[in-house]
Structures are given as C-alpha cells and as structure tokens.
XYZ file of C-alpha atoms in Angstrom:
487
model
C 7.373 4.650 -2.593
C 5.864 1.082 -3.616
C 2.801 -0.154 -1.959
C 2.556 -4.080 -1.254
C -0.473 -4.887 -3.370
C -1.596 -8.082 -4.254
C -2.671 -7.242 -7.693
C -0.387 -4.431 -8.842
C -2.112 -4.146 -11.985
C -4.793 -1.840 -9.688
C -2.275 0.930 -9.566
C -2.875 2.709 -12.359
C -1.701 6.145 -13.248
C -2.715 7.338 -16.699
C -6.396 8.440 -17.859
C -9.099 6.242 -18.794
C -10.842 7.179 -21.865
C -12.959 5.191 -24.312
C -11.967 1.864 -22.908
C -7.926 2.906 -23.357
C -5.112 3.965 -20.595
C -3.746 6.861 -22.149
C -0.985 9.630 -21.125
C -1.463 13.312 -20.941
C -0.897 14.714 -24.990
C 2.147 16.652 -23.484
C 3.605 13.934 -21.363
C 2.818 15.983 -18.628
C 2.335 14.151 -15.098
C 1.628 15.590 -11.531
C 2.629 13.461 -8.148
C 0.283 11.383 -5.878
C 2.039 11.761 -2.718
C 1.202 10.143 0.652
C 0.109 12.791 3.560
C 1.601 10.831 6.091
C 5.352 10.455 5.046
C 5.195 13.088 1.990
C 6.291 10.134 -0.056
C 5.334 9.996 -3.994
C 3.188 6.590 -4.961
C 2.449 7.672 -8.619
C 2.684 10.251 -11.474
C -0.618 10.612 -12.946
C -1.195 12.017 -16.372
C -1.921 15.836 -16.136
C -5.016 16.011 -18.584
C -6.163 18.852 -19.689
C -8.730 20.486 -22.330
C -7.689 17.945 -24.866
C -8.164 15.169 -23.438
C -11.797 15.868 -21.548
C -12.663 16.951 -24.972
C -11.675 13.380 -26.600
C -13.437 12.056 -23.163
C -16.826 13.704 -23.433
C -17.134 12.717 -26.986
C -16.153 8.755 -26.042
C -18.824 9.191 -23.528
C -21.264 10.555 -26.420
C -20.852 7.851 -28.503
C -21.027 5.069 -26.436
C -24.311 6.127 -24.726
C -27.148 4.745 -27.598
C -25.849 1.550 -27.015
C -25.501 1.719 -22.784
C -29.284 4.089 -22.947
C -30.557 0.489 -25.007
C -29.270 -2.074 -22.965
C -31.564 -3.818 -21.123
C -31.676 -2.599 -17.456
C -31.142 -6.349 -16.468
C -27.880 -6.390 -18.217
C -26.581 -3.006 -16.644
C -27.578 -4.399 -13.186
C -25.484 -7.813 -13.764
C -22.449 -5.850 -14.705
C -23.127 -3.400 -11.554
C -23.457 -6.397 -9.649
C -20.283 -8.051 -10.537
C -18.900 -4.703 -10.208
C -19.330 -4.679 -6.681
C -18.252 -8.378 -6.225
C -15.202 -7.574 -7.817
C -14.259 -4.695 -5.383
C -15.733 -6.667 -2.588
C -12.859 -9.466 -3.811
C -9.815 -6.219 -4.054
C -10.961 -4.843 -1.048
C -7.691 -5.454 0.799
C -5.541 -3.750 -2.316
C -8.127 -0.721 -3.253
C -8.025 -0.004 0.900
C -4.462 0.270 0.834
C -4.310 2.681 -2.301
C -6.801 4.417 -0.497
C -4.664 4.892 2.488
C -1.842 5.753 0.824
C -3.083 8.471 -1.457
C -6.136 9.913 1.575
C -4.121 8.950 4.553
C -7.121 7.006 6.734
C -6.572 4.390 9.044
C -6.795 1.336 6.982
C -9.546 -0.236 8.651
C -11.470 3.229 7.806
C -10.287 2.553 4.000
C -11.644 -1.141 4.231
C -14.775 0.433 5.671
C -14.725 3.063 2.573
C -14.570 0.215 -0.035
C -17.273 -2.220 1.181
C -19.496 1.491 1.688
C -18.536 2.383 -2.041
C -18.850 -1.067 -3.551
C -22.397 -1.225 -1.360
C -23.772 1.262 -4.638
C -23.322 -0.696 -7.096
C -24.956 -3.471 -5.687
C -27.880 -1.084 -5.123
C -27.920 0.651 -7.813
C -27.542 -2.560 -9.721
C -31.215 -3.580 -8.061
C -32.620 0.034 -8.540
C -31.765 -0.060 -12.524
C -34.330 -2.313 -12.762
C -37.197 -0.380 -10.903
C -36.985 2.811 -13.062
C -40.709 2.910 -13.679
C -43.102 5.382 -15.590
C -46.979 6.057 -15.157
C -49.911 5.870 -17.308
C -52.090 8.852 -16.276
C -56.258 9.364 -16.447
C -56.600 11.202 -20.120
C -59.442 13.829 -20.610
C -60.689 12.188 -23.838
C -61.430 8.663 -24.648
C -59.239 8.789 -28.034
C -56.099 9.849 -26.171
C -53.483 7.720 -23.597
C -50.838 9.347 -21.610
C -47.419 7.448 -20.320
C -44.949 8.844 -18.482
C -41.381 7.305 -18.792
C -38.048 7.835 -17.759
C -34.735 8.221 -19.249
C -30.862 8.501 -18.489
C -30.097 12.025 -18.335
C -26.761 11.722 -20.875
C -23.532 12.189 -20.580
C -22.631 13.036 -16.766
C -19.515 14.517 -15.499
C -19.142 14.041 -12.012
C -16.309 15.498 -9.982
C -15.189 14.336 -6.693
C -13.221 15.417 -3.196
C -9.927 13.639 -1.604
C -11.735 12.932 1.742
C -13.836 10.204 0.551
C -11.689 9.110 -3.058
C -13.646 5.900 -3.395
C -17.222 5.989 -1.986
C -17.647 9.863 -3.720
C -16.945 8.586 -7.214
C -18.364 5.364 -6.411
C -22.321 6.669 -5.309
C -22.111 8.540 -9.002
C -21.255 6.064 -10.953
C -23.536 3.677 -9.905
C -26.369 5.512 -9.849
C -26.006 7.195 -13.345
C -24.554 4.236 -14.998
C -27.842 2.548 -13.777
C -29.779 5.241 -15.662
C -28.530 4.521 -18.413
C -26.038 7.304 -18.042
C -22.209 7.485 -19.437
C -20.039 9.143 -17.572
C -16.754 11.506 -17.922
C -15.240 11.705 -14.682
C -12.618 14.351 -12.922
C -11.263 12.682 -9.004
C -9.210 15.422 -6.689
C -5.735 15.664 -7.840
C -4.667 14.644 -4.490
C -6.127 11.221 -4.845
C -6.775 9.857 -7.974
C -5.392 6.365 -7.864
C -8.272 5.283 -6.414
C -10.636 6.187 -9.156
C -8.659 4.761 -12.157
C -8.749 1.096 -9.931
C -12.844 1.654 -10.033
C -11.972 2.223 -14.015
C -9.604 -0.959 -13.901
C -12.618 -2.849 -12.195
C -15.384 -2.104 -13.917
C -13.326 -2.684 -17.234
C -12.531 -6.472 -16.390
C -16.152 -6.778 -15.932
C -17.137 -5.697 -19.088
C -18.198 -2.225 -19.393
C -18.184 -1.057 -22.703
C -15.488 1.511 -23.357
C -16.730 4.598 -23.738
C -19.475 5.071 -20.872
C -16.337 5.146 -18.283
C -14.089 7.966 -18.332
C -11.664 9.075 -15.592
C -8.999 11.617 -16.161
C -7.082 14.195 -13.346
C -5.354 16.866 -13.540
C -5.657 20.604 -14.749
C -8.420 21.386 -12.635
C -9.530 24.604 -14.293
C -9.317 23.551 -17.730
C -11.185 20.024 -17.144
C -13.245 21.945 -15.361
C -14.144 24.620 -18.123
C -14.644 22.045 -20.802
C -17.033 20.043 -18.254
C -19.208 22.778 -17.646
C -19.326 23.953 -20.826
C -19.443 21.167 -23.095
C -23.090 21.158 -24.637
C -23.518 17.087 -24.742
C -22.362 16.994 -20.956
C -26.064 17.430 -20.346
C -26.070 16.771 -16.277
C -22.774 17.858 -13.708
C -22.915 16.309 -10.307
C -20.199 17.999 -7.772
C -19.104 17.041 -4.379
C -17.167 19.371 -2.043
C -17.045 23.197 -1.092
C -20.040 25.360 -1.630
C -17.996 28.343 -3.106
C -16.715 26.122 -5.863
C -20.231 24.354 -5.919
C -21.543 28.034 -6.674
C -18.896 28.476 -9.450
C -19.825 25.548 -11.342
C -23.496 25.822 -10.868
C -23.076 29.038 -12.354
C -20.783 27.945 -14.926
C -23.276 25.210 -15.905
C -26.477 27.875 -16.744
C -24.846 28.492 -20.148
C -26.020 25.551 -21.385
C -28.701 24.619 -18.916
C -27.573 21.763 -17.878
C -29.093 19.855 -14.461
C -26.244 19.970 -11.664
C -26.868 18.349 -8.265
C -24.206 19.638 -5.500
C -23.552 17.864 -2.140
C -21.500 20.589 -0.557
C -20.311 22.406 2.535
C -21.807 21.526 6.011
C -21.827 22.911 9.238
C -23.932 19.900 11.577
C -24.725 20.710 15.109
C -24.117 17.911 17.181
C -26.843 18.791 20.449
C -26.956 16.671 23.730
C -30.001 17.142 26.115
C -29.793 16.250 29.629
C -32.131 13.517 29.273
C -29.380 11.678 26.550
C -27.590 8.796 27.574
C -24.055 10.748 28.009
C -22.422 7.342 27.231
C -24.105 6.898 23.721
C -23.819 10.324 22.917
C -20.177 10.097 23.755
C -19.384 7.650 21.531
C -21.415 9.058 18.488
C -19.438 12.232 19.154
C -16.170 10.340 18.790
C -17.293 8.689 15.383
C -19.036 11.402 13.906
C -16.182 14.076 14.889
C -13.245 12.431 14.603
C -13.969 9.447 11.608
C -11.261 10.052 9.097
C -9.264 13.380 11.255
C -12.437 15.275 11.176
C -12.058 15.347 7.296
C -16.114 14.227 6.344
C -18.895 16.795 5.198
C -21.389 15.399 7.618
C -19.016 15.223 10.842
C -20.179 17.338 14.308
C -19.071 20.630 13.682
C -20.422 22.538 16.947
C -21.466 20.537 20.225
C -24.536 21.988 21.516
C -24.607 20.752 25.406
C -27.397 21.851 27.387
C -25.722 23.534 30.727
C -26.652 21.026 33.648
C -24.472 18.437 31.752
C -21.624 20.316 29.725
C -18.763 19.378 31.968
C -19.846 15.892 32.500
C -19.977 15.347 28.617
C -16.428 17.557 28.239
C -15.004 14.843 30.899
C -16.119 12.327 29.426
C -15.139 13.397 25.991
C -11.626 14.014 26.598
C -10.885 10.894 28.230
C -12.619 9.199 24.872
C -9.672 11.454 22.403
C -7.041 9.702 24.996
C -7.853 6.178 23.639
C -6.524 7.281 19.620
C -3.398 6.425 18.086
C -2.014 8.854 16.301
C -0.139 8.088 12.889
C 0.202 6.196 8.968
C -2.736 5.039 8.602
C -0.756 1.891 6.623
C 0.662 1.244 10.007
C -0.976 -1.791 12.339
C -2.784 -0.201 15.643
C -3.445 3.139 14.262
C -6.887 4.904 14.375
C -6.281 8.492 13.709
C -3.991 9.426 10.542
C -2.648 13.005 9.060
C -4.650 15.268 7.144
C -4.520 16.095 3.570
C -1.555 18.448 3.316
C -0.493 21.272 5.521
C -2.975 24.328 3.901
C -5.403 21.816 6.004
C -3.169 21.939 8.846
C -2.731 25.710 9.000
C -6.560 26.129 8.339
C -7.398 24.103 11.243
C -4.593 25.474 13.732
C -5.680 29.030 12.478
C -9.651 27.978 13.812
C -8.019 26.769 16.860
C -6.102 29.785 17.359
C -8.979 32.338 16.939
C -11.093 30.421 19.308
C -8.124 30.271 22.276
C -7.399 34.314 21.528
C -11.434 34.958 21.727
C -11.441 32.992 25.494
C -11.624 29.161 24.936
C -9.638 26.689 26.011
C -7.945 23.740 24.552
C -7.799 20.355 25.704
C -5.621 18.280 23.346
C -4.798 13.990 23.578
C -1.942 12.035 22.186
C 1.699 12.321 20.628
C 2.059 14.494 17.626
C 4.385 11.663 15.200
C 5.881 13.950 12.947
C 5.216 17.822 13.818
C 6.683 18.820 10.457
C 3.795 16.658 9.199
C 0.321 16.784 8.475
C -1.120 16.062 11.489
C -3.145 17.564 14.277
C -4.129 16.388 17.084
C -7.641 15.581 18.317
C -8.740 18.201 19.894
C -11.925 19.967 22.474
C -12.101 23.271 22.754
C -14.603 24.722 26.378
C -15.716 28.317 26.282
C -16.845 28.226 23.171
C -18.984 31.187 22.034
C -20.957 31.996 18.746
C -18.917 34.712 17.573
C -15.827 32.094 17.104
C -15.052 30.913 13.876
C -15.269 27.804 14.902
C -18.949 28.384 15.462
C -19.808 29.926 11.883
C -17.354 27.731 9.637
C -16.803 24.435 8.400
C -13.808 22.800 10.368
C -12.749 20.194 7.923
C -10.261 18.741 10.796
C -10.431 17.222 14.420
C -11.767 19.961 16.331
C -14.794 19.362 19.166
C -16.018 23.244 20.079
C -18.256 22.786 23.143
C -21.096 25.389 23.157
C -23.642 25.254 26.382
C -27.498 25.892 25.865
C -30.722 26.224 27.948
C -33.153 25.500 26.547
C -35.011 23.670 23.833
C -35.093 26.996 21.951
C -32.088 28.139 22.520
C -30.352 24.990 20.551
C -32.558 25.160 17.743
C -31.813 28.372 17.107
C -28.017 28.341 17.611
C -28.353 25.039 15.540
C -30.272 26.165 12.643
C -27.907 29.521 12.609
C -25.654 28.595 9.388
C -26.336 28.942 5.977
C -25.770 25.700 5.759
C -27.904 22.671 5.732
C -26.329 18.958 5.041
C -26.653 17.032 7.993
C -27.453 17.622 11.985
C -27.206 15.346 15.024
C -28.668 15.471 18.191
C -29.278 12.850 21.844
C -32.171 12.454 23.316
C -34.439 9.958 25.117
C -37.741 11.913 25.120
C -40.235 11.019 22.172
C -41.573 14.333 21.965
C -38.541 16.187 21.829
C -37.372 13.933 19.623
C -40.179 14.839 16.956
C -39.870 18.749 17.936
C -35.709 19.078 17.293
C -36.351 16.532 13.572
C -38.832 18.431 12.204
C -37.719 22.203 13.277
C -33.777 21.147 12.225
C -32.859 22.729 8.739
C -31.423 20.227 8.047
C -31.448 17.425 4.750
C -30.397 14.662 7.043
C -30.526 14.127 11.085
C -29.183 11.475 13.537
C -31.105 10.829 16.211
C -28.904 9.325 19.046
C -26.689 8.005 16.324
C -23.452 9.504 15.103
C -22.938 7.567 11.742
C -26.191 8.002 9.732
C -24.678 6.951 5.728
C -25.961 4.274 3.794
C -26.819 3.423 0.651
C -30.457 3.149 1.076
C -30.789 6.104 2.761
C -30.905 9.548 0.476
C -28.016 11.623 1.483
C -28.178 15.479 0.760
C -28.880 18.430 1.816
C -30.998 21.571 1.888
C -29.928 25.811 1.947
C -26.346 26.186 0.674
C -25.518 22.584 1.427
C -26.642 21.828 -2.153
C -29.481 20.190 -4.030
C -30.104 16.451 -4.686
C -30.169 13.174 -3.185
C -27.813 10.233 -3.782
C -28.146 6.729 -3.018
C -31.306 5.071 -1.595
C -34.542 4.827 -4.617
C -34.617 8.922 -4.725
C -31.077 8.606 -5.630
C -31.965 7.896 -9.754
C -34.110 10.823 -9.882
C -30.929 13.050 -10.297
C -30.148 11.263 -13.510
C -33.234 10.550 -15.514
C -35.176 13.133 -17.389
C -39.054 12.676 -17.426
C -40.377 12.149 -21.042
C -44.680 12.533 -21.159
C -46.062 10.625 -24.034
C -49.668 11.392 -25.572
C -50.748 8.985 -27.854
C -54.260 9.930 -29.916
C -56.363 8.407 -32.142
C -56.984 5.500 -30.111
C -60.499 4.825 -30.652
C -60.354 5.071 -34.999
C-alpha cells in the first residue's frame, strides 16, 4: 500500500547508522503491515548482530565530540528538532497511523506530545548543574559535576512508536548522550522519520542510530556490549526483567517503564460526569493499548450502576474503524495475538459470572478489532482483575469503603500509574499518599506531559522520564577534590 505523504522522503525503510541509510548485510527485510487492512507499507531492513555491532561502535565514536559540545548548541539542534516535526506533523501522523493503527487525530496528538521533548529537553540541556560542597580542610575544594552517561540503547513498544523513542532521545541526547536505538518490529517507520529529522537538522552522524529487526540478536549485543554503558526499556515487565538481568554482566544502569495495572476508583462524592469522561479517555485512548490506561474501575456501591449507565451510553458515541479514515475515533489493535489475548480476558470474566455490555459495529471481524467493551460483576479472582488488559476492556468492581479500595487498589505487583474521583480534600490527600503508585490522577484521566516525571514504582520499573528529574537517568555524578589550595 502507498500512503499520501507530502514529503515521501519521511518513509524510510533501511537502518540508520553513523549518519548513513543502510540495508540489512544479508538483504534480509521483514514487512510493516497496517493492523487495520493487513496491508504492507514497507520492508524494513532485518538487522541483526552485525549491524548493532557497527551501530554501537558509530555511537562510540561520535560521543567525545557530542559529550564536548556546548549544551547551548545541543539545545538549538533539539530545538529545531522539534520545529521540524512540529512542521511534518501531518506526514509523521499518518505513518504513525498506518504502521500503529490510531485514529489520526490520536497520531497528530502523539507527534506534537513526542516533539514536546525535545523542546524540553532542549531547555533542560542547559540546566545540568553540579555543586560545590563545604570541605573539612581549608587546603581542599569539592565540586560535584555531571556527565552524559555514554552510549545509550534504548528500545521501544508499538503502542506509542513516536512519543516512546522520542522522550529517550531527547533526554539523553541532551546529556550529552549518543544513542543506538532498537523500535518494535511492528512499527518502525516512525522511528527512522525521527532519524530523517533530526539528520536535516544537523546531528552529527554517529550519536543517532536506529535499526529493527532480529529482536533477540539486537537485543543480545545491546545488553551485552561493554561501551553500551546505560539501557533504557519500555514495555512488558517479564521482558523488562530479562534485560535487566541481561544487563548485570556488565553493570550497566537500565531504567524500565514497564507493565501497569492502574485502578481507576470513583467515590460517591465524584462528579459522575467528570469521572465519566476521564474513564472514556484514560480506558479507551488508542483501543485500550497505553501502559497507564484504567485497568480495574473501583466504584463505591451507592453509585456503581449510575456510573455503569452512564458509561455505556459514553462507548455508544465511538466509531469504530482505519484510523486513516475521516470520522473515526476508535481503530484495530496491533495484530490478532492482541485480539485473542483480550477476547480470552473477556471470556474468563463472562465464564466466572460477569456480564458484558459491548457498543458499536465490528468493521471487519476477521480483523483486528474489538469492540469497546464494560464488563458488571466483576470480582477479584478474574483475570481481568490481576492482569494487564492491553485492549478496550472497562471491568467494573464495587467497594465500600475507603479501605476497601485502597486495598483492592494497591493489590498488584504493579505500580505505574493510578486514578481516582473525588471532591473531598481530605480524601483526596488520604487515597495520593496511601496509592502505590509512581503517578496518580486526581479527577483527571490524562495525566502525561513532558514536565511531569512519568514512572513508576514495584514491578512497574525504575526511573523517571521527562520533566527536570528526567536527565538524572542519563548523567553519571563525577565528585572532584581539588587540594593544595592554600600553597
């Protein structure tokens, strides 16, 4: 399939390594295919060993020069970085859609969110300060400074192809970092038009390198690699385990953004409007396919069926189909393993008692799409009520009391990011500081921003990106004791 780009030059579909488009050393390739239709947009080279190899060590030369530049210069090329996106937005949100399968007005949303880093991160380069610390004798001084980590290899989910890659980037190339850089297989294209971008801008080659394909082996090499000396991940916490492990050999520092399981609580106090509508964007934003989306609706009793009513008139108002296509709000997923996942969590919850409310026209049901769904009934021995969803799927679980939700909330290994309505100050302070959680709504479903640090705590990972914290994760703290000051 072709997609009607303005600048077709953006489609790219080889690797990016030290400045250079280059194919696989085999010739090898592997399809980019669009989830809504099943149509191919690309062959990508199929990189493997070799050619992470030749990355990493484009990335290790090119980093003296990017560590010296002047942190003014790296935050004008950031900064026409993101004007430069700002200016494809249009083309970069319709290879987004057709690789990811979001509406497009989600993929415009996605691009002006990604681009929003390296504007930030262009301002933050130059605030990467030190300290001069209080010595114990009068002939000694003591400075504390801080330096880009090195190389970084960052690896990235389909869900979010743009903004993933693009909080990384920004933040370690504001460091002083270079980077070597492995997108999902699924959706690449949008990663080599960040490489296209920032290489009109003036990057030197070198401290960008983006190459897909043999997961495993690019994988290996990343983890393994002794001048790859910092690994950031994004996506499941098994594989987030696997690589963390994978990374003690040589030590390096990892920070993981990983699975989530967010409570989504409504207190009989909330405004059942508001909390409506930040259940329909935090649940149902990109098919339920986002690591911070509602994954169990805590509804205190005296209001449950109100908020269920009121909720499944809301999943009425989506239509259903490619994303690409004008009026659509709610596109496919993936590829149909997320499909059968999802109908399998749906399926153990209806056999265990609950019942299904469903809303719209399934386009294509040999596709990848599900519809947006509610399930009632819901109890905590469901699977819907321990696991991850990953897909649009609203379990409705009744509560209490106060208690009662923060314990059914905090119930989950994981950590990443909790929601909850309420109009009560002091309940409001109560639920935010006894929620295990690294980030909390508060009578708002959408809570990302590039200001804001975004992470989270127990097996939701370690780390922050974005907001000031955000360069912590790639600079290394270097003390310096200077004596003989008064001779």
């Amino acid at each position: 399939m072709t997609l009607a780009l303005t600048d077709n030059t953006l489609l790219r579909h080889k690797a990016y390594i030290n400045g250079t488009w280059v194919e696989a050393s085999d010739k090898d390739t592997l399809p980019v295919t669009n989830p809504a239709n099943g149509g191919v947009i690309a062959q990508v080279a199929r990189c493997g060993t070799q050619e992470t190899r030749a990355a990493i060590a484009a990335a290790e030369t090119a980093l003296p020069l990017w560590r010296a530049k002047p942190a003014r210069e790296r935050a004008v090329l950031l900064r026409n970085l993101y004007q430069l996106m700002m200016e494809h937005q249009e083309d970069l949100a319709q290879i987004l859609t057709a690789e990811q399968g979001k509406p497009l007005a989600e993929a415009r949303g996605e691009i002006a969110y990604g681009a929003s880093y390296f504007e930030w991160f262009g301002e933050e380069a130059k605030r990467v300060y030190g300290d001069t610390i209080p010595a114990a004798t009068k002939d000694k001084r003591i400075v504390v400074i801080k330096q880009g980590v090195g190389v970084v290899a960052c690896i990235t989910p389909w869900n979010f192809p743009n903004a993933m890659l693009s909080r990384k980037m920004a933040a370690a190339l504001a460091a002083g970092c270079t980077l070597v850089c492995k997108p999902a297989s699924e959706t690449p294209l949008s990663a080599f038009a960040i490489a296209e971008l920032a290489d009109r801008v003036g990057i030197p080659a070198g401290v960008i390198n983006i190459l897909a394909g043999k997961t495993a082996e690019i994988g290996e090499e990343l983890t393994s690699n002794p001048s790859v000396r910092k690994l950031t991940f994004t996506g499941s916490t098994v594989v987030g385990k696997e690589l963390m492990a994978a990374c003690a050999s040589t030590v390096k520092k990892t920070s993981m953004e990983l699975g989530g399981n967010a409570p989504f609580i409504v207190f009989d106090d909330a405004d059942l409007d508001a909390a409506v509508a930040g259940a329909i964007a935090s649940k149902y934003r990109n098919a339920g396919q986002t690591c911070v989306c509602a994954n169990r609706f805590l509804i205190q009793e005296s209001i449950h069926d109100a908020f269920a009513e009121k909720l499944a008139q809301a999943i009425t108002q989506f239509r259903i189909g490619d994303g690409s296509q004008d009026g659509v709000n709610f596109g496919p997923l993936i590829n149909q393993r997320a499909v059968t996942d999802v109908n399998n969590f749906i399926s153990d919850a209806v056999n265990k008692g609950a019942q299904a409310i469903t809303a719209g026209k399934n386009p294509d049901p040999d596709g990848n799409f599900v519809l947006p769904t509610i399930l009632t009934h819901v109890t905590e021995e469901m699977e819907v009520f321990r696991k991850e969803i990953f897909g649009p799927v609203a379990p409705l679980i009744k509560f209490s009391t106060e208690e009662q939700a923060l314990r059914m909330a905090n119930d989950t290994e994981y950590g990443l990011a909790a929601y909850f309505y309420s109009r009560d100050i002091g309940r409001i302070w109560r639920i935010s500081e006894g929620l295990e959680y690294g980030m909390i709504g508060i009578n708002e479903g959408i809570i990302s921003s590039e200001a804001a640090p975004f992470g989270g705590v127990k097996e939701s990972g370690n780390g922050r990106e974005g907001s000031k914290y955000g360069l912590d994760d790639y600079t290394e703290i270097k003390y310096l004791c200077l004596g003989g000051i008064d001779k």
